[in-house]
Coordinates of C-alpha atoms in Angstrom, one line a residue:
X211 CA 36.2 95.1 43.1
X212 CA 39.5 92.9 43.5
X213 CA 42.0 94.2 45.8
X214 CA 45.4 94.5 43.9
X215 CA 47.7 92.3 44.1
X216 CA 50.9 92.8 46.1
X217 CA 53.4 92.2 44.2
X218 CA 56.3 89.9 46.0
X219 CA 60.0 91.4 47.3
X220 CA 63.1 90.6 45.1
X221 CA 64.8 87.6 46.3
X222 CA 68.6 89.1 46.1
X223 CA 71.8 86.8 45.5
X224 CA 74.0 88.2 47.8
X225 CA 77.2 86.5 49.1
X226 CA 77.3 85.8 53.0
X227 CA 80.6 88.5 53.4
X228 CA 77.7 91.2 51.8
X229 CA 75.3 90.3 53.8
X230 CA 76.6 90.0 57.3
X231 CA 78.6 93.3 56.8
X232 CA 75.1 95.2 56.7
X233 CA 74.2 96.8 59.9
X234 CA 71.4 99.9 58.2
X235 CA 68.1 97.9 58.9
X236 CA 65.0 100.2 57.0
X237 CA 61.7 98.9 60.0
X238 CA 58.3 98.8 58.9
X239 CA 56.6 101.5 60.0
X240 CA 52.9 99.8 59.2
X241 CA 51.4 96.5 60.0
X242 CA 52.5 93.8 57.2
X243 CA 54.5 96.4 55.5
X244 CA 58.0 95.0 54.6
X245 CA 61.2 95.3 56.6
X246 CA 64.5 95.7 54.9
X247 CA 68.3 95.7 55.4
X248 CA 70.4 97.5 53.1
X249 CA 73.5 96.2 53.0
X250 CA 77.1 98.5 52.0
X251 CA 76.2 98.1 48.1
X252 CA 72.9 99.2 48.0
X253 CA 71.2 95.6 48.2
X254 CA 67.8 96.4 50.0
X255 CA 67.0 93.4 51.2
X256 CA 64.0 91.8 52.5
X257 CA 64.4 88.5 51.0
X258 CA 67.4 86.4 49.9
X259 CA 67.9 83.7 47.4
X260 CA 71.0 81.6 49.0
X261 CA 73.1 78.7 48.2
X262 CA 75.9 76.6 49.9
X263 CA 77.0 73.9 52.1
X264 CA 75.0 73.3 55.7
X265 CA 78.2 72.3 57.4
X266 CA 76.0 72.6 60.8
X267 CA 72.4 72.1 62.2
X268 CA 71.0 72.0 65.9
X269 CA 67.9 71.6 67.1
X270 CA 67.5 74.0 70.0
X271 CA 63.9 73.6 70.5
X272 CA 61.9 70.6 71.2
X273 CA 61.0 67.2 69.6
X274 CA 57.1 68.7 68.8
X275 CA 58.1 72.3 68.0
X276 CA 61.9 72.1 66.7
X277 CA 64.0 75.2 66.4
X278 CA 66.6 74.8 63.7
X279 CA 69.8 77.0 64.0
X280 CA 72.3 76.0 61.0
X281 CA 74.9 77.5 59.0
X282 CA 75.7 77.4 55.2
X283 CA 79.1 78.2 54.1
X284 CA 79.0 80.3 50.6
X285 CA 82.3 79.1 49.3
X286 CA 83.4 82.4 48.6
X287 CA 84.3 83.6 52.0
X288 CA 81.2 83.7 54.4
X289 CA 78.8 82.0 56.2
X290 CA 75.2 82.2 56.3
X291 CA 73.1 82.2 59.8
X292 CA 70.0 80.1 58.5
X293 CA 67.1 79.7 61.4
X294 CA 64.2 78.1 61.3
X295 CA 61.2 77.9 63.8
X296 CA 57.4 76.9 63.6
X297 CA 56.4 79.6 61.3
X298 CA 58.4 78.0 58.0
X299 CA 56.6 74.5 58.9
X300 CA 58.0 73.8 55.1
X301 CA 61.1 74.6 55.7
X302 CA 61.1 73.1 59.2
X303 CA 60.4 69.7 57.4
X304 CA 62.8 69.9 55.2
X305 CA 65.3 70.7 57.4
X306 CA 65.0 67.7 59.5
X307 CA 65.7 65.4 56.8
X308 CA 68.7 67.3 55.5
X309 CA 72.3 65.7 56.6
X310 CA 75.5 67.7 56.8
X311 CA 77.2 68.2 54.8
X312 CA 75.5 68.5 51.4
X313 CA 74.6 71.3 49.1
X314 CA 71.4 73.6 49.6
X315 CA 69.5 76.5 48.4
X316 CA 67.2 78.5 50.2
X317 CA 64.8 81.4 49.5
X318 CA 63.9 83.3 52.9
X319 CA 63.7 86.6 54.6
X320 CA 66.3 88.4 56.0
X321 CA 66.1 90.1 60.3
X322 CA 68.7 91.6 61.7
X323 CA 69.0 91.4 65.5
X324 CA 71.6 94.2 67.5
X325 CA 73.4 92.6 70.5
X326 CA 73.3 95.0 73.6
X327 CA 76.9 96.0 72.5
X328 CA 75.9 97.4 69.2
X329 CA 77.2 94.8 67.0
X330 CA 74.6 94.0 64.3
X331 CA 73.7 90.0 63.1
X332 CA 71.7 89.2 60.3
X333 CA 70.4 86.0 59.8
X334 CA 67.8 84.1 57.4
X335 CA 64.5 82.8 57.8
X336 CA 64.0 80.7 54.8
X337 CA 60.4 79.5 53.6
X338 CA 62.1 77.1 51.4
X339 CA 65.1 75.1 52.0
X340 CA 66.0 72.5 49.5
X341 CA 68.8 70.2 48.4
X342 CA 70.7 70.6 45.1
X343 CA 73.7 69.7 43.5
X344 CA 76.7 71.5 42.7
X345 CA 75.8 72.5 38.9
X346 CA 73.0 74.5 40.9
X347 CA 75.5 76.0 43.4
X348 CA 78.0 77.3 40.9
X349 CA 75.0 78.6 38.8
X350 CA 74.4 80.4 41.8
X351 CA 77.7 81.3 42.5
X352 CA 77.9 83.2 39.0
X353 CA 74.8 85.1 39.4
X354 CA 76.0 86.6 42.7
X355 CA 79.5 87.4 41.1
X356 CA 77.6 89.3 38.2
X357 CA 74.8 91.2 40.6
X358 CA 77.9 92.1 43.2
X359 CA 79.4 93.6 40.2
X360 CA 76.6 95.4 38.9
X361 CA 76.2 96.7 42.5
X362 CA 79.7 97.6 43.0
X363 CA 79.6 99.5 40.1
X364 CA 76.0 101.1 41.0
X365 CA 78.0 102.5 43.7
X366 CA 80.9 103.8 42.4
X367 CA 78.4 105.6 39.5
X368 CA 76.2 107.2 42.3
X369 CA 79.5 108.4 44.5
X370 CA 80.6 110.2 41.3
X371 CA 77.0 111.6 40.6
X372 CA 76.1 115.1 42.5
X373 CA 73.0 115.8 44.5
X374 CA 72.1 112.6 42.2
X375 CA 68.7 111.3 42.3
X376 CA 66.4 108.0 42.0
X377 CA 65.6 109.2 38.7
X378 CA 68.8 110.4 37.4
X379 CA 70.5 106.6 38.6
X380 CA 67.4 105.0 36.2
X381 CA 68.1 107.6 34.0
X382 CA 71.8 105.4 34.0
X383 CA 70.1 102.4 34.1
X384 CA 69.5 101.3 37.3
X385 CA 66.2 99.5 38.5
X386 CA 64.3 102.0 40.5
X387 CA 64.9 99.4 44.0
X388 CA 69.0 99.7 43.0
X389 CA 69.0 102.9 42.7
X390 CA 66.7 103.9 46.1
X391 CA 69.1 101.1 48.0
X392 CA 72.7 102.1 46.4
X393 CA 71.3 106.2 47.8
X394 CA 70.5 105.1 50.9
X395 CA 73.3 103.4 51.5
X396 CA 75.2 105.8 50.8
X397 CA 73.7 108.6 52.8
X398 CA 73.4 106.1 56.0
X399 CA 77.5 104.3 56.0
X400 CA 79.7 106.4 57.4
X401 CA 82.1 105.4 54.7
X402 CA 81.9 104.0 50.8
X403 CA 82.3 100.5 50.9
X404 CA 85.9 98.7 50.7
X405 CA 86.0 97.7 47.1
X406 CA 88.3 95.0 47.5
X407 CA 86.2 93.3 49.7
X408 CA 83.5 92.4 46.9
X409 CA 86.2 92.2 44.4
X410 CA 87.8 88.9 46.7
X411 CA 84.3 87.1 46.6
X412 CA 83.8 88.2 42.9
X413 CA 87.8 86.2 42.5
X414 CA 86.3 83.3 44.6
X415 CA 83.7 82.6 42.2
X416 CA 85.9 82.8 39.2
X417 CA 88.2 80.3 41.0
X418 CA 85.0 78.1 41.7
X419 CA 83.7 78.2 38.4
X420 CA 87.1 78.2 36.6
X421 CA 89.8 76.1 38.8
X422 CA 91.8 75.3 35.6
X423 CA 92.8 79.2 35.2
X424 CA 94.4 79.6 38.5
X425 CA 92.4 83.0 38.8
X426 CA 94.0 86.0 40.7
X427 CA 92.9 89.4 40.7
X428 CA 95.7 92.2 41.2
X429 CA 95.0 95.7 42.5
X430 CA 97.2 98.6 41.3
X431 CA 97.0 101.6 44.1
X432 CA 93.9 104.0 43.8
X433 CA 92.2 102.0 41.0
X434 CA 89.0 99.9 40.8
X435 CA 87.3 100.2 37.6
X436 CA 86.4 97.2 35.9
X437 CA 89.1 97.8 33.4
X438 CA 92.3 98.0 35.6
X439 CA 91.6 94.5 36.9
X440 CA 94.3 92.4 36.2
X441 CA 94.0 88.6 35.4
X442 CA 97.0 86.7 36.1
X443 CA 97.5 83.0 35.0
X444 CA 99.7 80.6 36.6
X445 CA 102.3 80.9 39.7
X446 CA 103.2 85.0 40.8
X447 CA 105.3 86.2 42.7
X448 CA 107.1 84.4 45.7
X449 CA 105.0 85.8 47.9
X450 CA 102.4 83.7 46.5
X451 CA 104.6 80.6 46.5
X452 CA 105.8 80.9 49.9
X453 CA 101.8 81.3 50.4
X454 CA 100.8 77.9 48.7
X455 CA 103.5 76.2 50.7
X456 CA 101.5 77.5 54.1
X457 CA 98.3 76.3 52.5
X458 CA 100.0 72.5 51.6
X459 CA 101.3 72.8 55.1
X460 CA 97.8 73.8 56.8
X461 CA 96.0 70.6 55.0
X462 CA 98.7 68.5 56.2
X463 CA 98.1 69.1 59.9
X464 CA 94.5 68.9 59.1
X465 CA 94.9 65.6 57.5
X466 CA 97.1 64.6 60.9
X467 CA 94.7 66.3 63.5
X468 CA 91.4 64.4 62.3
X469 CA 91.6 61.3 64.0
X470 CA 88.5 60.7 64.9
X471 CA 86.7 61.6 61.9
X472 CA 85.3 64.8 63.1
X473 CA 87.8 67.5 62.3
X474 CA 91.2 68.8 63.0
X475 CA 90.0 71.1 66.4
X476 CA 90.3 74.8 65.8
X477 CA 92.5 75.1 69.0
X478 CA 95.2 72.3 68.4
X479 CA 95.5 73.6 64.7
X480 CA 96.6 76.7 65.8
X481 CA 99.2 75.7 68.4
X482 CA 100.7 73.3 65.7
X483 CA 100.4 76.3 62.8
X484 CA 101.9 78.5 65.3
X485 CA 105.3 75.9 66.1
X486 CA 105.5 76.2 62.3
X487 CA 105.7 80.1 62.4
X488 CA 101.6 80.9 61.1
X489 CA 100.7 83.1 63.8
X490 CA 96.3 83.0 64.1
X491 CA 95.6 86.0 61.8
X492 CA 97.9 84.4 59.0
X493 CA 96.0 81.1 60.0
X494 CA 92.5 82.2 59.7
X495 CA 93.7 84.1 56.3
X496 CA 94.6 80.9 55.0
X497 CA 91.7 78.4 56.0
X498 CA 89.3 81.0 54.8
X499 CA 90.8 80.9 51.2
X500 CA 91.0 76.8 51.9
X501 CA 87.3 77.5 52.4
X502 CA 87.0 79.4 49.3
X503 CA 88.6 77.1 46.9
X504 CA 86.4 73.9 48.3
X505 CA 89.0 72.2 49.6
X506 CA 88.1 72.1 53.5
X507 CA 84.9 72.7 55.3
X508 CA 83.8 73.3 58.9
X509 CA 81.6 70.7 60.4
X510 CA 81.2 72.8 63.2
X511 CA 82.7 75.4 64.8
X512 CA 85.4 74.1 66.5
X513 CA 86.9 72.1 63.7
X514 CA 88.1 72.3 60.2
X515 CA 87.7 69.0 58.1
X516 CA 89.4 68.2 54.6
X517 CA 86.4 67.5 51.6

């Protein structure tokens, strides 16, 4: 008689901000069984489908048996930790021909290491890593803005639900895995999850995928329902002037600080941003939404570079 056939894990689109805010790893408790992170939505997570710039690879192990440690930047606010060893020879391969920057896609598994301080990093081991364009990355891009709503609303449904169960969220209409991961979750954060944090990476894909219609999501006090979203078109308030004069002034020094071709460095930027009165939270603030809108990237980690 054939054994049955195991059927494969769910490769989840999850932005990088969702996944490296997960700290609740589920461990396998049996030999081969699957290991999973759940992250503050309810994603339970053993493998990822991922997509974004390498802005940075290094080879930390040797010419015969390379270790690749790299980083892909999302475009809508994160970075993913992609590393790559012996045991994803494919991958490995593939990898050493890839040149930053250019746009990948990955498919791999997700560990989660805890630093002796407590502080939890995730990371991805991808058994595929391939190049693509960017058609492919904003098709990617809209699937994780629809499946991080879906989640965020999975969450907000089983918050509001009593003594709810797996069956009564399917009952709803949740996939049996959303609704085991969106109850765990819940039951092992200390906290519900900060909506507005999802909603900025859900904006940063409408920007992405629709720069013409200067997208901007506003936030009325105590409300996030899909309905009380507002959509704004076109310059706001003066706040968010004063703000686009920061960002023109943050590409300018930029522009000036590269003169070598590898980047403005991190530390120079922020002396000069600081004579001009952005202190380094504002700073950061600002380059990440830069980030976000595709119009710098990091090469590494100690510079910024215009695209």
């Amino acid at each position: 008689m054939n054994a049955p056939v195991k059927q494969r894990e769910t490769a989840w689109r999850v932005s990088a901000v969702e996944l490296n805010a997960s700290t609740i790893e589920i461990k396998a408790e049996e030999e081969k069984a699957p290991s999973y992170v759940v992250s503050r939505l309810g994603a339970k997570m053993n493998r990822v489908l991922i997509a974004g710039v390498l802005t940075e690879k290094e080879n930390v192990g040797g010419a015969d048996d390379p270790m690749w440690k790299s980083r892909v930047e999302d475009g809508l606010g994160g970075n993913f930790f992609v590393n790559v060893g012996h045991y994803q020879p494919e991958a490995s391969a593939a990898m050493a021909d890839l040149e930053a920057p250019c746009f990948v896609a990955a498919v791999g598994r997700v560990r989660a290491y805890t630093a002796d301080d407590g502080r939890v990093f995730v990371s991805v081991r991808p058994e595929h890593i391939i190049k693509i364009d960017e058609a492919a990355r904003k098709e990617w891009m809209l699937e994780v803005a629809k499946s991080t709503w879906r989640r965020l609303k999975n969450v907000k449904l089983a918050a509001s639900s009593e003594d709810a169960k797996v069956q009564d969220l399917v009952a709803e209409g949740l996939t049996e895995a959303e609704a085991e991961g969106v109850l765990y979750a819940l039951d092992s954060y200390d906290s519900m999850p900060d909506s507005s944090v999802y909603l900025k990476v859900i904006q940063a894909a409408c920007r992405a995928l629709l720069p013409d219609r200067n997208v901007d999501f506003g936030f009325a006090e105590g409300v996030d329902g899909p309905d009380e979203i507002e959509m704004e078109s076109g310059p706001g308030s003066a706040d968010k002037g004063n703000h686009a004069e920061m960002e023109d002034l943050v590409l300018r020094l930029i522009g000036e600080l590269d003169e070598d071709g590898k980047g403005a460095p991190r530390d120079v930027l922020e002396r000069r941003a600081e004579d001009e009165g952005i202190g380094s939270i504002e700073l950061e603030e600002i380059t990440n939404s830069l980030m976000d809108n595709g119009l710098i990237y990091e090469p590494n980690l100690r510079y910024l570079k215009l695209i």
